[in-house]
């Protein structure tokens, strides 16, 4: 069992979602457990739905995740969402 806090990413297939996916995967305290996006991406594997244009590869655990609908029933305790692009340390 992991000691990491499971988190969700809202808007996972966009630029900000991509950055959050990358950062969450390299941050020791978090583990991406849920990814949600628009209905265009819903039901698809993240690796197919996202436009990953980074030099680093999509984290393996994230690449296989199925993009969920962004509905209140599917929410997690902690959700990352952002409106501007940022870089993680």
PDB file of C-alpha atoms in Angstrom:
ATOM      1  CA  UNK A   1       0.000   0.000   0.000  1.00  0.00           C
ATOM      2  CA  UNK A   2       1.270   3.429  -0.933  1.00  0.00           C
ATOM      3  CA  UNK A   3       1.924   6.194   1.587  1.00  0.00           C
ATOM      4  CA  UNK A   4       1.123   8.759  -1.077  1.00  0.00           C
ATOM      5  CA  UNK A   5      -2.037  10.861  -1.024  1.00  0.00           C
ATOM      6  CA  UNK A   6      -4.312   9.952  -3.948  1.00  0.00           C
ATOM      7  CA  UNK A   7      -5.246  13.027  -5.977  1.00  0.00           C
ATOM      8  CA  UNK A   8      -7.412  13.826  -8.963  1.00  0.00           C
ATOM      9  CA  UNK A   9      -6.588  16.139 -11.857  1.00  0.00           C
ATOM     10  CA  UNK A  10      -9.360  18.171 -13.402  1.00  0.00           C
ATOM     11  CA  UNK A  11      -8.791  19.207 -17.012  1.00  0.00           C
ATOM     12  CA  UNK A  12      -6.214  16.437 -17.310  1.00  0.00           C
ATOM     13  CA  UNK A  13      -5.768  16.470 -21.091  1.00  0.00           C
ATOM     14  CA  UNK A  14      -4.987  20.169 -21.428  1.00  0.00           C
ATOM     15  CA  UNK A  15      -1.666  21.947 -20.982  1.00  0.00           C
ATOM     16  CA  UNK A  16      -2.170  22.581 -17.279  1.00  0.00           C
ATOM     17  CA  UNK A  17      -3.382  19.025 -16.701  1.00  0.00           C
ATOM     18  CA  UNK A  18      -0.307  17.709 -18.449  1.00  0.00           C
ATOM     19  CA  UNK A  19       1.935  19.795 -16.206  1.00  0.00           C
ATOM     20  CA  UNK A  20       0.053  18.659 -13.102  1.00  0.00           C
ATOM     21  CA  UNK A  21       0.377  15.021 -14.225  1.00  0.00           C
ATOM     22  CA  UNK A  22       4.109  15.392 -14.615  1.00  0.00           C
ATOM     23  CA  UNK A  23       4.555  17.203 -11.297  1.00  0.00           C
ATOM     24  CA  UNK A  24       2.302  14.869  -9.315  1.00  0.00           C
ATOM     25  CA  UNK A  25       4.198  11.890 -10.627  1.00  0.00           C
ATOM     26  CA  UNK A  26       7.543  13.235  -9.447  1.00  0.00           C
ATOM     27  CA  UNK A  27       6.342  14.646  -6.126  1.00  0.00           C
ATOM     28  CA  UNK A  28       6.852  12.140  -3.361  1.00  0.00           C
ATOM     29  CA  UNK A  29       3.679  12.889  -1.415  1.00  0.00           C
ATOM     30  CA  UNK A  30       1.092  12.509  -4.196  1.00  0.00           C
ATOM     31  CA  UNK A  31      -0.149   9.791  -6.501  1.00  0.00           C
ATOM     32  CA  UNK A  32      -2.469  10.495  -9.432  1.00  0.00           C
ATOM     33  CA  UNK A  33      -5.546   8.337  -8.864  1.00  0.00           C
ATOM     34  CA  UNK A  34      -8.166  10.048 -11.057  1.00  0.00           C
ATOM     35  CA  UNK A  35      -8.063  12.131 -14.206  1.00  0.00           C
ATOM     36  CA  UNK A  36     -11.047  13.979 -15.605  1.00  0.00           C
ATOM     37  CA  UNK A  37     -11.552  15.970 -18.776  1.00  0.00           C
ATOM     38  CA  UNK A  38     -14.189  16.992 -21.289  1.00  0.00           C
ATOM     39  CA  UNK A  39     -16.499  14.515 -22.939  1.00  0.00           C
ATOM     40  CA  UNK A  40     -14.173  14.459 -25.987  1.00  0.00           C
ATOM     41  CA  UNK A  41     -11.576  12.614 -23.897  1.00  0.00           C
ATOM     42  CA  UNK A  42     -13.836  10.680 -21.551  1.00  0.00           C
ATOM     43  CA  UNK A  43     -13.342   6.913 -21.629  1.00  0.00           C
ATOM     44  CA  UNK A  44     -10.046   7.059 -23.525  1.00  0.00           C
ATOM     45  CA  UNK A  45      -6.637   6.112 -22.128  1.00  0.00           C
ATOM     46  CA  UNK A  46      -4.778   9.249 -21.058  1.00  0.00           C
ATOM     47  CA  UNK A  47      -1.886   8.513 -23.447  1.00  0.00           C
ATOM     48  CA  UNK A  48      -4.328   8.679 -26.385  1.00  0.00           C
ATOM     49  CA  UNK A  49      -6.412  11.607 -25.159  1.00  0.00           C
ATOM     50  CA  UNK A  50      -3.615  13.992 -24.128  1.00  0.00           C
ATOM     51  CA  UNK A  51      -1.298  15.909 -26.417  1.00  0.00           C
ATOM     52  CA  UNK A  52       1.919  15.185 -24.558  1.00  0.00           C
ATOM     53  CA  UNK A  53       4.595  17.427 -26.060  1.00  0.00           C
ATOM     54  CA  UNK A  54       7.225  17.255 -23.370  1.00  0.00           C
ATOM     55  CA  UNK A  55      10.717  15.849 -23.647  1.00  0.00           C
ATOM     56  CA  UNK A  56       9.974  13.519 -20.751  1.00  0.00           C
ATOM     57  CA  UNK A  57       7.742  10.489 -21.291  1.00  0.00           C
ATOM     58  CA  UNK A  58       4.240  10.273 -19.890  1.00  0.00           C
ATOM     59  CA  UNK A  59       4.528   8.632 -16.469  1.00  0.00           C
ATOM     60  CA  UNK A  60       3.591   4.972 -16.970  1.00  0.00           C
ATOM     61  CA  UNK A  61       0.897   4.923 -14.286  1.00  0.00           C
ATOM     62  CA  UNK A  62      -0.748   8.025 -15.770  1.00  0.00           C
ATOM     63  CA  UNK A  63      -0.516   6.896 -19.413  1.00  0.00           C
ATOM     64  CA  UNK A  64      -2.707   3.844 -18.741  1.00  0.00           C
ATOM     65  CA  UNK A  65      -5.396   5.660 -16.758  1.00  0.00           C
ATOM     66  CA  UNK A  66      -8.827   6.065 -18.321  1.00  0.00           C
ATOM     67  CA  UNK A  67     -10.001   9.663 -18.508  1.00  0.00           C
ATOM     68  CA  UNK A  68     -13.147  10.034 -16.409  1.00  0.00           C
ATOM     69  CA  UNK A  69     -16.004  12.496 -16.744  1.00  0.00           C
ATOM     70  CA  UNK A  70     -15.727  15.602 -14.577  1.00  0.00           C
ATOM     71  CA  UNK A  71     -18.823  14.932 -12.509  1.00  0.00           C
ATOM     72  CA  UNK A  72     -19.407  15.409  -8.777  1.00  0.00           C
ATOM     73  CA  UNK A  73     -20.000  11.667  -8.303  1.00  0.00           C
ATOM     74  CA  UNK A  74     -16.521  10.880  -9.614  1.00  0.00           C
ATOM     75  CA  UNK A  75     -14.650  13.417  -7.498  1.00  0.00           C
ATOM     76  CA  UNK A  76     -11.791  12.635  -5.122  1.00  0.00           C
ATOM     77  CA  UNK A  77     -10.852  14.143  -1.787  1.00  0.00           C
ATOM     78  CA  UNK A  78      -8.118  16.283  -3.278  1.00  0.00           C
ATOM     79  CA  UNK A  79      -8.281  17.615  -6.819  1.00  0.00           C
ATOM     80  CA  UNK A  80      -5.622  19.635  -8.587  1.00  0.00           C
ATOM     81  CA  UNK A  81      -6.875  22.223 -11.038  1.00  0.00           C
ATOM     82  CA  UNK A  82      -5.220  25.363 -12.329  1.00  0.00           C
ATOM     83  CA  UNK A  83      -5.933  28.108 -14.824  1.00  0.00           C
ATOM     84  CA  UNK A  84      -2.416  29.110 -15.745  1.00  0.00           C
ATOM     85  CA  UNK A  85       0.572  27.166 -16.902  1.00  0.00           C
ATOM     86  CA  UNK A  86       3.358  26.613 -14.397  1.00  0.00           C
ATOM     87  CA  UNK A  87       6.546  24.595 -13.963  1.00  0.00           C
ATOM     88  CA  UNK A  88       7.130  22.301 -11.044  1.00  0.00           C
ATOM     89  CA  UNK A  89      10.464  22.403  -9.231  1.00  0.00           C
TER      90      UNK A  89
END
